[in-house]
Coordinates of C-alpha atoms in Angstrom, one line a residue:
M51 CA 13.9 9.5 -34.5
D52 CA 16.5 10.8 -32.6
N53 CA 19.4 9.8 -34.8
F54 CA 22.9 11.8 -34.9
Q55 CA 21.8 14.2 -37.7
D56 CA 18.1 14.8 -36.2
L57 CA 20.4 16.0 -32.7
I58 CA 22.5 18.4 -34.2
E59 CA 20.3 20.2 -35.5
H60 CA 19.7 21.8 -31.9
S61 CA 23.0 22.3 -31.7
T62 CA 25.0 25.1 -32.9
V63 CA 27.9 25.2 -34.9
D64 CA 30.3 26.4 -32.3
D65 CA 28.7 23.7 -30.0
L66 CA 29.9 21.3 -32.5
K67 CA 33.2 22.1 -32.3
F68 CA 33.7 23.1 -28.6
R69 CA 32.7 18.8 -29.0
I70 CA 35.5 18.4 -31.5
K71 CA 38.2 20.3 -29.4
S72 CA 37.2 17.9 -26.3
L73 CA 38.5 15.0 -27.8
P74 CA 41.8 13.7 -26.8
F75 CA 43.6 13.8 -30.1
S76 CA 44.0 16.8 -32.5
C77 CA 41.5 16.6 -35.4
A78 CA 40.4 19.3 -38.4
I79 CA 38.2 21.3 -37.5
P80 CA 35.9 21.6 -41.0
S81 CA 34.3 25.6 -41.3
R82 CA 30.8 24.8 -42.7
K83 CA 27.9 22.8 -40.3
A84 CA 27.0 20.0 -42.5
E85 CA 31.0 19.1 -42.1
I86 CA 32.0 19.4 -38.8
A87 CA 29.0 17.2 -38.2
S88 CA 29.9 14.4 -40.5
T89 CA 33.2 15.1 -39.4
L90 CA 32.4 14.6 -35.7
L91 CA 30.2 11.1 -36.0
N92 CA 33.1 9.6 -38.7
V93 CA 35.2 10.1 -35.4
L94 CA 33.5 9.4 -32.9
M95 CA 32.2 5.6 -34.9
N96 CA 35.6 4.5 -35.8
L97 CA 36.8 1.5 -33.1
D98 CA 40.5 3.3 -32.8
N99 CA 39.7 6.3 -31.8
L100 CA 37.0 4.7 -28.9
Q101 CA 39.3 3.3 -27.9
S102 CA 41.8 6.4 -27.5
I103 CA 38.6 8.0 -25.7
W104 CA 37.6 5.2 -23.6
N105 CA 41.6 5.2 -22.4
H106 CA 41.7 8.4 -22.0
L107 CA 38.5 8.5 -19.4
S108 CA 38.5 8.5 -15.7
E109 CA 37.1 5.4 -13.7
V110 CA 33.9 7.4 -13.2
Q111 CA 33.9 8.7 -16.8
K112 CA 33.8 5.7 -18.1
L113 CA 31.4 3.9 -16.0
A114 CA 28.8 6.9 -16.8
L115 CA 29.7 6.5 -20.0
Q116 CA 28.5 2.4 -19.3
E117 CA 25.3 3.4 -17.2
A118 CA 24.2 5.7 -20.4
V119 CA 24.8 3.1 -22.9
H120 CA 23.5 0.0 -21.0
N121 CA 20.7 1.1 -18.9
Q122 CA 20.0 4.7 -19.8
V123 CA 18.8 4.4 -23.6
G124 CA 21.4 7.3 -24.4
Y125 CA 20.7 9.5 -20.9
M126 CA 22.9 10.2 -18.3
D127 CA 20.7 10.4 -15.1
G128 CA 22.7 11.8 -12.1
F129 CA 20.3 10.9 -9.2
V130 CA 20.5 7.7 -10.3
F131 CA 24.5 7.1 -10.8
W132 CA 24.9 8.7 -7.1
S133 CA 22.5 6.1 -6.0
K134 CA 24.2 3.3 -7.7
Y135 CA 27.9 3.9 -7.1
Q136 CA 27.6 6.6 -4.7
K137 CA 29.8 9.3 -6.2
E138 CA 29.3 12.6 -7.8
P139 CA 28.5 11.9 -11.4
P140 CA 30.4 14.0 -14.3
S141 CA 27.9 17.0 -14.6
R142 CA 28.0 19.7 -11.6
E143 CA 24.5 19.8 -11.9
D144 CA 23.1 18.0 -9.0
W145 CA 20.6 15.6 -9.5
S146 CA 19.7 16.2 -12.6
L147 CA 20.5 14.6 -16.5
Y148 CA 23.9 14.9 -17.7
R149 CA 23.8 18.9 -19.3
I150 CA 26.0 20.1 -21.6
Q151 CA 24.6 24.1 -21.6
D152 CA 27.6 25.8 -19.9
K153 CA 30.2 25.2 -21.1
A154 CA 33.0 25.9 -18.3
N155 CA 31.1 23.7 -16.3
T156 CA 31.1 21.1 -18.7
D157 CA 32.8 17.3 -18.4
K158 CA 34.5 17.5 -21.7
A159 CA 36.2 14.3 -22.1
L160 CA 32.2 12.9 -22.5
A161 CA 31.0 16.1 -24.1
P162 CA 31.7 14.5 -28.3
F163 CA 28.8 11.7 -26.7
F164 CA 25.8 14.0 -25.7
Y165 CA 23.9 16.1 -27.7
P166 CA 20.2 18.3 -26.9
D167 CA 17.2 16.2 -27.6
C168 CA 15.0 19.5 -28.1
R169 CA 16.0 23.4 -29.3
Y170 CA 15.4 24.6 -25.6
G171 CA 16.3 21.7 -23.3
S172 CA 18.1 21.2 -20.9
S173 CA 19.1 17.2 -21.0
V174 CA 21.1 15.7 -23.8
R175 CA 22.0 11.9 -24.9
I176 CA 23.1 9.6 -27.0
P177 CA 22.0 9.3 -30.3
N178 CA 20.3 6.0 -31.3
D179 CA 22.5 5.5 -34.6
L180 CA 25.5 6.1 -31.9
L181 CA 24.2 4.1 -29.5
A182 CA 23.7 1.5 -31.5
F183 CA 27.4 1.3 -32.2
L184 CA 28.6 1.8 -28.6
K185 CA 26.6 -1.5 -27.1
P186 CA 28.9 -3.7 -28.9
H187 CA 32.0 -2.2 -27.5
V188 CA 31.2 -0.4 -24.4
P189 CA 31.5 -2.9 -21.4
L190 CA 28.1 -3.0 -19.2
P191 CA 28.8 -1.7 -16.0
P192 CA 28.6 -2.8 -13.0
H193 CA 25.3 -5.3 -11.2
F194 CA 24.5 -3.0 -8.0
S195 CA 24.6 -5.4 -5.5
L196 CA 21.9 -4.5 -2.6
P197 CA 24.2 -4.3 0.9
T198 CA 23.0 -6.3 3.5
A199 CA 22.9 -5.7 7.6
I200 CA 22.6 -7.3 11.0
V201 CA 20.1 -5.1 13.1
D202 CA 21.3 -4.7 16.2
G203 CA 18.9 -5.1 18.7
E204 CA 20.9 -2.2 21.2
E205 CA 20.6 0.2 18.5
A206 CA 17.1 -0.4 17.1
E207 CA 14.0 -2.1 18.1
T208 CA 12.7 -5.4 15.3
L209 CA 9.4 -6.4 15.3
E210 CA 9.0 -9.2 12.8
T211 CA 5.1 -9.0 11.7
P212 CA 3.9 -11.9 9.8
Q213 CA 3.5 -13.8 13.6
Y214 CA 1.0 -11.4 14.5
T215 CA -1.1 -10.5 11.2
E216 CA -4.1 -13.7 12.1
A217 CA -5.1 -12.5 15.8
E218 CA -4.6 -8.7 14.7
L219 CA -7.2 -9.9 11.8
N220 CA -9.0 -11.8 13.4
I221 CA -9.7 -8.7 15.9
L222 CA -10.3 -6.2 13.5
I223 CA -13.3 -8.5 11.8
N224 CA -15.0 -9.4 15.5
T225 CA -14.7 -6.1 15.8
I226 CA -16.5 -5.4 12.5
K227 CA -19.2 -7.7 13.5
D228 CA -19.9 -6.6 16.7
K229 CA -21.1 -3.2 14.7
K230 CA -18.4 -0.8 16.3
L231 CA -15.5 -0.2 13.5
K232 CA -16.9 3.0 11.5
V233 CA -15.1 6.2 9.7
S234 CA -16.8 9.3 8.5
P235 CA -18.2 8.6 5.2
K236 CA -17.0 12.0 4.1
T237 CA -13.4 11.4 4.9
G238 CA -12.6 8.1 5.4
Q239 CA -10.3 8.4 8.5
P240 CA -11.6 6.5 12.0
S241 CA -12.4 8.1 15.5
K242 CA -9.6 8.8 17.6
A243 CA -11.3 6.5 20.5
L244 CA -11.9 3.9 17.7
L245 CA -8.3 3.8 17.4
N246 CA -7.2 4.3 20.6
Q247 CA -9.4 1.2 21.3
L248 CA -7.9 -1.2 18.6
C249 CA -4.1 0.0 19.0
N250 CA -4.5 -1.6 22.9
R251 CA -5.5 -4.7 21.9
L252 CA -2.5 -4.4 18.4
N253 CA 1.0 -4.9 18.2
E254 CA 1.7 -1.1 17.6
P255 CA 5.6 -0.4 17.0
Y256 CA 5.6 2.3 19.6
Q257 CA 3.0 1.4 21.9
N258 CA 5.2 1.5 25.0
A259 CA 6.9 4.8 23.6
S260 CA 5.9 6.9 26.3
S261 CA 8.2 9.4 25.2
L262 CA 5.6 10.3 22.4
D263 CA 3.0 13.0 22.3
D264 CA 1.8 12.3 19.0
E265 CA -1.8 10.0 19.0
S266 CA -0.8 8.8 15.8
A267 CA 2.2 7.4 16.5
N268 CA 0.7 4.4 19.0
S269 CA -2.3 3.6 16.2
I270 CA 0.0 3.2 12.9
K271 CA -1.2 -0.8 12.5
A272 CA -4.9 0.1 13.7
F273 CA -5.3 3.3 10.8
G274 CA -3.3 0.6 8.8
W275 CA -5.6 -2.4 9.4
I276 CA -8.9 0.0 8.6
Q277 CA -7.5 1.1 5.6
I278 CA -7.1 -1.8 3.8
L279 CA -10.2 -4.3 5.5
R280 CA -12.2 -0.8 3.7
A281 CA -10.6 -1.1 0.0
A282 CA -11.3 -5.4 0.9
L283 CA -13.5 -7.3 -1.9
W284 CA -15.5 -8.5 1.0
I285 CA -15.8 -5.9 2.4
K286 CA -19.1 -3.0 2.6
E287 CA -19.1 0.7 3.5
I288 CA -23.1 1.6 4.6
N289 CA -22.6 5.1 5.7
G290 CA -19.1 4.9 7.2
E291 CA -19.9 1.7 8.6
L292 CA -17.8 -1.9 7.7
Q293 CA -19.8 -4.5 7.2
I294 CA -18.8 -8.1 5.9
N295 CA -19.7 -10.9 4.0
L296 CA -18.6 -14.2 5.1
K297 CA -19.4 -15.9 1.5
K298 CA -17.2 -13.8 -0.4
A299 CA -14.6 -13.1 2.0
S300 CA -13.8 -16.2 1.8
L301 CA -11.8 -17.2 5.5
H302 CA -11.5 -20.2 5.8
Q303 CA -8.9 -20.3 2.9
R304 CA -5.3 -20.6 4.4
H305 CA -4.2 -17.4 6.0
C306 CA -1.3 -16.2 3.4
D307 CA -4.0 -16.6 1.3
V308 CA -6.2 -14.4 2.9
I309 CA -3.2 -11.8 3.2
K310 CA -2.8 -11.8 -0.6
Q311 CA -6.3 -11.1 -1.8
L312 CA -6.1 -8.2 1.1
F313 CA -2.9 -7.0 0.4
W314 CA -3.6 -6.9 -4.2
D315 CA -7.3 -5.3 -2.7
W316 CA -5.3 -2.6 -0.8
K317 CA -3.0 -2.0 -3.2
D318 CA -5.6 -1.5 -6.3
R319 CA -8.7 -0.8 -5.1
S320 CA -7.4 1.7 -1.8
K321 CA -8.4 5.2 -2.7
F322 CA -7.1 6.8 0.2
D323 CA -3.8 8.7 -0.1
E324 CA -1.5 7.6 2.2
F325 CA 1.0 11.0 2.1
S326 CA -1.7 12.8 3.6
R327 CA -0.5 11.0 7.0
I328 CA 2.3 13.1 6.9
N329 CA 0.2 15.7 9.4
Q330 CA 3.5 18.2 9.5
I331 CA 3.4 19.0 5.6
K332 CA 1.1 21.8 5.0
G333 CA -0.9 22.6 1.9
Q334 CA -2.2 19.1 0.9
K335 CA -5.9 19.9 1.2
G336 CA -5.6 23.3 -1.0
K337 CA -4.4 24.4 -4.1
G338 CA -1.9 21.6 -3.8
Q339 CA -4.1 18.5 -3.8
K340 CA -4.5 18.6 -8.0
Y341 CA -0.8 17.9 -8.2
F342 CA -0.5 15.2 -6.5
T343 CA 0.8 12.1 -8.7
N344 CA -1.1 9.0 -9.2
V345 CA -1.0 7.0 -5.8
L346 CA -1.4 3.3 -7.4
S347 CA 1.7 4.1 -9.3
R348 CA 3.5 5.1 -6.4
R349 CA 2.7 1.9 -4.4
N350 CA 3.7 -0.2 -7.6
A351 CA 7.0 1.3 -7.5
C352 CA 7.4 0.4 -4.1
I353 CA 6.1 -2.8 -4.5
E354 CA 8.8 -3.6 -7.2
T355 CA 11.7 -1.9 -5.6
L356 CA 10.5 -4.8 -2.5
R357 CA 10.7 -7.4 -5.0
A358 CA 13.9 -7.1 -5.9
C359 CA 15.2 -7.0 -2.5
P360 CA 17.0 -10.3 -0.7
P361 CA 13.7 -12.2 1.2
E362 CA 14.4 -12.5 4.9
Q363 CA 17.6 -9.9 4.8
W364 CA 17.9 -7.1 6.2
V365 CA 18.6 -3.5 4.5
S366 CA 18.5 -0.1 5.4
F367 CA 15.7 1.5 4.3
D368 CA 18.1 4.3 2.9
D369 CA 19.4 1.2 0.7
Y370 CA 16.1 0.6 0.2
L371 CA 16.3 3.9 -1.9
R372 CA 19.4 3.5 -3.4
L373 CA 18.0 0.6 -4.5
M374 CA 14.8 2.0 -6.3
A375 CA 16.7 5.0 -8.0
V376 CA 18.4 1.9 -9.6
E377 CA 15.7 -0.3 -11.1
R378 CA 13.9 2.8 -12.6
Q379 CA 11.5 3.4 -9.8
F380 CA 11.9 6.4 -7.8
F381 CA 8.6 8.7 -8.5
N382 CA 7.9 11.7 -7.4
V383 CA 4.5 12.3 -4.9
T384 CA 3.7 15.8 -6.6
S385 CA 4.4 17.5 -9.9
E386 CA 4.8 20.8 -8.0
P387 CA 6.9 20.6 -4.9
Y388 CA 6.1 24.6 -4.4
S389 CA 2.6 24.1 -3.7
L390 CA 3.4 22.4 0.0
Y391 CA 5.3 23.6 3.2
I392 CA 6.3 22.9 6.2
G393 CA 6.0 25.7 8.9
D394 CA 5.7 28.6 7.1
S395 CA 3.6 28.9 4.0
T396 CA 5.9 31.6 2.5
Y397 CA 9.6 30.7 4.0
G398 CA 8.7 26.9 4.4
R399 CA 8.3 26.1 0.7
I400 CA 9.4 23.1 -0.6
H401 CA 11.2 23.4 -3.9
D402 CA 12.1 19.8 -4.9
D403 CA 10.2 16.7 -4.0
I404 CA 13.0 13.9 -3.1
F405 CA 12.6 13.6 0.8
L406 CA 8.9 13.6 -0.2
T407 CA 9.4 10.4 -1.3
N408 CA 11.6 8.9 1.3
V409 CA 9.0 10.6 4.0
Y410 CA 6.1 8.6 1.8
T411 CA 7.5 5.2 1.4
R412 CA 8.3 5.5 4.9
C413 CA 4.9 5.7 5.6
L414 CA 3.8 3.0 3.6
M415 CA 6.8 0.4 4.8
M416 CA 5.0 0.9 8.0
E417 CA 1.4 1.2 8.1
Y418 CA 0.5 -0.7 5.2
F419 CA 3.4 -3.8 4.7
A420 CA 4.3 -4.2 7.9
T421 CA 1.0 -4.0 9.2
L422 CA 0.2 -6.8 6.6
G423 CA 3.5 -8.8 7.4
I424 CA 4.8 -8.4 4.3
V425 CA 8.0 -6.6 6.1
D426 CA 10.0 -6.7 9.5
I427 CA 10.6 -3.6 10.4
A428 CA 13.7 -2.5 12.9
Y429 CA 13.0 1.6 14.3
V430 CA 13.9 4.1 16.6
T431 CA 11.3 6.2 17.9
P432 CA 11.4 9.3 15.6
D433 CA 12.8 11.8 18.0
N434 CA 15.5 9.7 17.8
A435 CA 16.2 9.4 14.8
Q436 CA 18.3 12.2 13.8
D437 CA 17.5 12.4 9.9
N438 CA 18.5 15.3 8.1
Y439 CA 16.4 13.8 4.9
Y440 CA 13.9 16.8 5.5
D441 CA 16.6 19.7 5.7
R442 CA 14.3 22.2 4.8
W443 CA 13.3 25.4 6.4
G444 CA 10.0 25.4 9.4
Q445 CA 11.5 21.7 9.9
Y446 CA 14.2 23.0 13.2
D447 CA 11.2 23.1 15.8
L448 CA 10.3 19.9 14.9
D449 CA 11.7 16.7 17.3
Y450 CA 10.8 14.9 13.6
L451 CA 8.8 15.3 10.4
S452 CA 6.1 12.6 11.1
V453 CA 6.1 9.3 13.6
Y454 CA 8.0 7.4 10.4
D455 CA 11.0 8.6 10.5
G456 CA 12.2 6.3 13.5
L457 CA 12.7 3.2 10.4
K458 CA 16.1 2.1 9.5
H459 CA 15.6 -1.0 7.9
I460 CA 13.2 -3.3 6.6
R461 CA 13.5 -7.4 5.8
L462 CA 11.0 -9.2 3.3
T463 CA 9.3 -12.2 5.2
K464 CA 8.8 -15.1 3.3
L465 CA 5.6 -13.9 4.2
G466 CA 5.3 -10.9 1.8
A467 CA 7.7 -12.9 -0.9
Y468 CA 5.0 -15.4 -1.3
V469 CA 1.9 -12.3 -1.6
L470 CA 4.6 -10.7 -3.7
G471 CA 5.2 -13.4 -6.6
V472 CA 8.8 -13.5 -4.9
I473 CA 8.5 -17.5 -4.0
D474 CA 5.1 -19.6 -5.0
T475 CA 4.7 -21.9 -2.4
Y476 CA 4.5 -20.8 1.2
T477 CA 3.2 -23.4 4.0
D478 CA 1.4 -21.7 7.8
V479 CA 1.9 -22.7 10.5
S480 CA -1.2 -22.8 11.3
D481 CA -1.3 -25.8 8.5
S482 CA 0.5 -27.7 11.0
T483 CA -0.4 -27.1 13.7
K484 CA -3.0 -29.5 15.5
T485 CA -3.3 -29.3 19.9
S486 CA -4.7 -32.8 20.7
I487 CA -8.0 -31.6 22.3
V488 CA -10.8 -33.3 24.7
L489 CA -14.8 -32.5 24.5
L490 CA -16.5 -32.2 27.8
P491 CA -20.1 -32.4 28.5
K492 CA -21.6 -28.1 28.8
N493 CA -20.4 -27.8 25.1
R494 CA -16.6 -27.0 26.0
V495 CA -13.5 -28.1 24.3
Q496 CA -9.9 -28.4 26.5
F497 CA -6.6 -28.5 25.2
M498 CA -4.1 -30.5 26.5
Q499 CA -1.5 -28.4 26.1
L500 CA -1.5 -24.5 25.6
P501 CA -2.8 -24.0 22.0
A502 CA -1.1 -22.1 19.0
T503 CA -2.0 -18.5 18.5
S504 CA -3.8 -19.8 15.6
E505 CA -5.9 -22.2 17.1
R506 CA -6.5 -19.6 19.0
V507 CA -7.9 -16.8 16.8
F508 CA -9.6 -19.9 15.0
L509 CA -11.7 -20.7 18.3
T510 CA -12.5 -16.8 18.9
N511 CA -15.3 -16.9 15.5
Y512 CA -17.0 -19.3 17.5
A513 CA -16.6 -19.9 20.8
D514 CA -15.4 -17.6 24.5
E515 CA -12.4 -18.7 26.4
V516 CA -12.6 -20.5 29.4
N517 CA -9.3 -20.2 30.5
D518 CA -5.9 -20.8 28.4
Q519 CA -7.0 -24.4 27.3
V520 CA -10.3 -24.1 28.6
W521 CA -12.9 -22.9 25.5
Q522 CA -16.8 -22.8 25.3
L523 CA -18.6 -22.9 22.7
C524 CA -21.3 -20.0 21.8
T525 CA -24.4 -20.2 20.2
S526 CA -24.6 -16.7 19.4
K527 CA -21.5 -16.7 18.1
L528 CA -22.1 -19.4 16.0
L529 CA -25.0 -17.9 14.7
S530 CA -23.5 -15.1 13.9
H531 CA -20.6 -16.7 11.8
I532 CA -24.1 -18.9 10.1
E533 CA -25.6 -14.9 9.4
N534 CA -22.9 -13.4 7.8
G535 CA -22.2 -16.3 5.5
G536 CA -20.4 -19.3 7.3
D537 CA -20.6 -21.9 8.0
L538 CA -20.6 -25.6 11.0
E539 CA -18.1 -27.1 9.0
E540 CA -15.1 -25.4 9.6
I541 CA -15.4 -25.8 13.6
Q542 CA -15.8 -29.7 13.1
S543 CA -14.1 -30.0 11.0
F544 CA -11.3 -28.6 13.1
L545 CA -12.9 -30.2 16.7
S546 CA -12.6 -33.5 14.9
E547 CA -8.9 -33.1 13.5
R548 CA -7.7 -32.5 16.8
D549 CA -10.2 -35.0 18.8
E550 CA -9.2 -38.9 18.9
Q551 CA -12.9 -39.6 19.6
P552 CA -14.6 -40.8 16.1
Y553 CA -18.1 -38.9 17.7
F554 CA -18.9 -35.6 19.2
P555 CA -20.3 -35.9 22.7
T556 CA -24.5 -36.2 22.4
Q557 CA -24.7 -33.1 23.8
I558 CA -22.5 -31.0 21.0
E559 CA -23.5 -33.2 18.2
H560 CA -27.6 -31.8 19.3
L561 CA -26.2 -28.5 19.1
F562 CA -24.5 -28.9 16.0
K563 CA -27.6 -30.3 14.7
T564 CA -30.1 -28.1 15.8
L565 CA -28.0 -24.7 14.2
E566 CA -27.9 -26.4 11.4
N567 CA -31.3 -27.2 11.1
N568 CA -32.7 -23.7 12.3
K569 CA -30.2 -21.6 10.1
N570 CA -32.6 -20.6 7.9
A571 CA -35.2 -20.2 10.2
V572 CA -36.3 -16.7 9.9
R573 CA -35.7 -14.4 6.5
L574 CA -35.9 -10.7 5.8
E575 CA -38.3 -10.8 2.9
G576 CA -38.3 -6.8 2.4
R577 CA -39.2 -4.2 4.0
F578 CA -42.5 -2.2 5.1
L579 CA -44.6 0.7 6.2
L580 CA -46.2 0.8 9.4
L581 CA -49.7 3.2 8.6
K582 CA -52.2 4.3 11.8
C583 CA -56.0 4.7 10.5
D584 CA -57.8 7.2 12.4
T585 CA -60.3 4.2 13.6
E586 CA -60.5 -0.1 13.7
S587 CA -64.0 0.6 11.0
I588 CA -61.3 2.7 8.3
A589 CA -58.9 0.0 8.8
K590 CA -61.1 -2.7 8.0
N591 CA -62.2 -1.8 5.0
I592 CA -58.8 -1.2 3.6
A593 CA -57.6 -4.1 4.6
S594 CA -61.0 -6.0 3.1
A595 CA -60.9 -3.8 -0.5
P596 CA -60.6 -6.4 -3.0
K597 CA -58.2 -4.0 -4.8
I598 CA -55.6 -4.2 -1.6
Q599 CA -56.1 -7.1 0.9
K600 CA -53.3 -9.3 -1.4
W601 CA -50.7 -7.4 0.0
C602 CA -52.3 -5.2 3.1
Q603 CA -52.4 -6.6 6.4
R604 CA -53.9 -5.4 9.8
V605 CA -52.0 -5.1 13.0
G606 CA -53.7 -4.8 15.6
K607 CA -56.6 -3.3 15.9
D608 CA -55.8 -0.1 14.0
Q609 CA -52.8 -0.5 12.2
L610 CA -51.9 -1.6 8.8
I611 CA -48.5 -2.6 7.2
I612 CA -48.0 -2.3 3.2
P613 CA -44.3 -3.2 0.9
E614 CA -42.1 -0.6 0.9
G615 CA -42.6 -0.2 -2.7
K616 CA -46.4 -0.2 -2.8
E617 CA -46.6 3.8 -0.7
S618 CA -48.2 5.5 -4.6
L619 CA -50.6 2.4 -5.5
F620 CA -51.8 2.3 -1.7
R621 CA -52.6 6.1 -1.7
Q622 CA -54.4 5.9 -5.3
L623 CA -56.2 2.3 -3.8
V624 CA -57.1 4.4 -0.9
H625 CA -58.7 7.8 -2.0
E626 CA -60.9 5.6 -4.3
L627 CA -62.3 4.6 -1.1
A628 CA -62.8 8.4 -0.1
Y629 CA -59.9 8.3 2.5
A630 CA -56.9 10.6 2.8
M631 CA -53.4 9.9 3.4
P632 CA -51.9 13.4 4.2
I633 CA -47.6 13.0 2.9
Q634 CA -45.5 13.8 5.6
S635 CA -42.6 16.2 5.2

């Protein structure tokens, strides 16, 4: 228990006398510690005395006491106080718990309420029994109201992200289907060539920023999409190659639900630490690696803070961090910031990690939350950000610390509110978009007007684009879709919902019927070994042996095939026939 009698054990007689002398009214001071403690407790738990002390507090002191009593279980966190009120807390020690070890710098008016919580520690708190007495009599602190903002398009570029997620996800899925999405089996990172290929097809924030020579600035979304898909339950990674299983993917469900599944899979399953994207902070792969905090807890903190943001309202990134502190979600990236450095490994050592949380969260917002359409972003190029949050030795020669420095504002989207559970329902624009079509000869589909983006994205899985309004069903794409676990019902429903005719044309009907009949035409039954015999007679003798002929077949004149798992048994049986089978190194 941390009651008054427990905590005063960590204080000296002089400490207790100092607290009595700090009261705004005179009070007799006994000489013995037990009597001093009894006097203090009786004074503080008297309503008239409490009212007198309260009347002598400044506005900042009152706020500090209110926060400690109602929001911080008896402690006074100076960082949270400054984040909420933008005022210096009564303690003169920056970013620390309210401390009174140095009596010269102690806020005397509040000193009687706070006591050390351990003998050699520096933090102090209000004892539990005194805290219980204070709660009904100390007013609740003001509620923190997150300021909203109006983004000036001339001062920052904006990216409204949900409109791009469907098309971009389709690009990544097709890249996987084409067996072109590969990462390093060791690091899980894609090649620069792959990123360059993808970023030219995605709506990257800095796609047109010619002033940036950092290659990673042009592939923020590309990198984020790859890491998101690597963590998806319906993606498997074999020797660095991403492969998709459409039976598990359920991509026929609503797009917003696909995004929701992708987001939570990434949050819970991705082992990639996003902080490694901050290349200018060194020491991450050395000794400092073991001090990094759990990446899942960091993501959770950012998510919980975002849930407290008003949907569809711009907030500055700095105010988002203030909210993170007020909501008690602020986290440390590392437990030992001194293991990291900027520039020089001696003089550039990092002594606190407040700014590390800042730069990490910027990365998370731009590379993952914005990529999935959870937030819209307003930004400038990082070299024009003029941020001073990383005022450290070693950064003065840098144009910017990370490519995410340009993030200025974020806005929780309606899609993001649905994914995070802030709202229960969400209507995809694509749910109500049904552009009329006419089915033409040669398996062609003509839209009567320009199709919606979602319709174009859908058809990419089944057809080739002839022009802006005409598509041709592609047998190869249809078969590839079936082979990956899909079915023809999706494309058939898509076409029938948009075509006024009750039946498909004969040619299209024949195509669908043929594909349905042939969807299981060839099946992989297993893997086999191809063996070459020295002569045709040896091959004939082995293949006709009673113990082998059930699962051994001749291929051509002098070759045999056997199941991969039968190699040891085959070797034993050919030994009985006096044949040797040399072991290949």
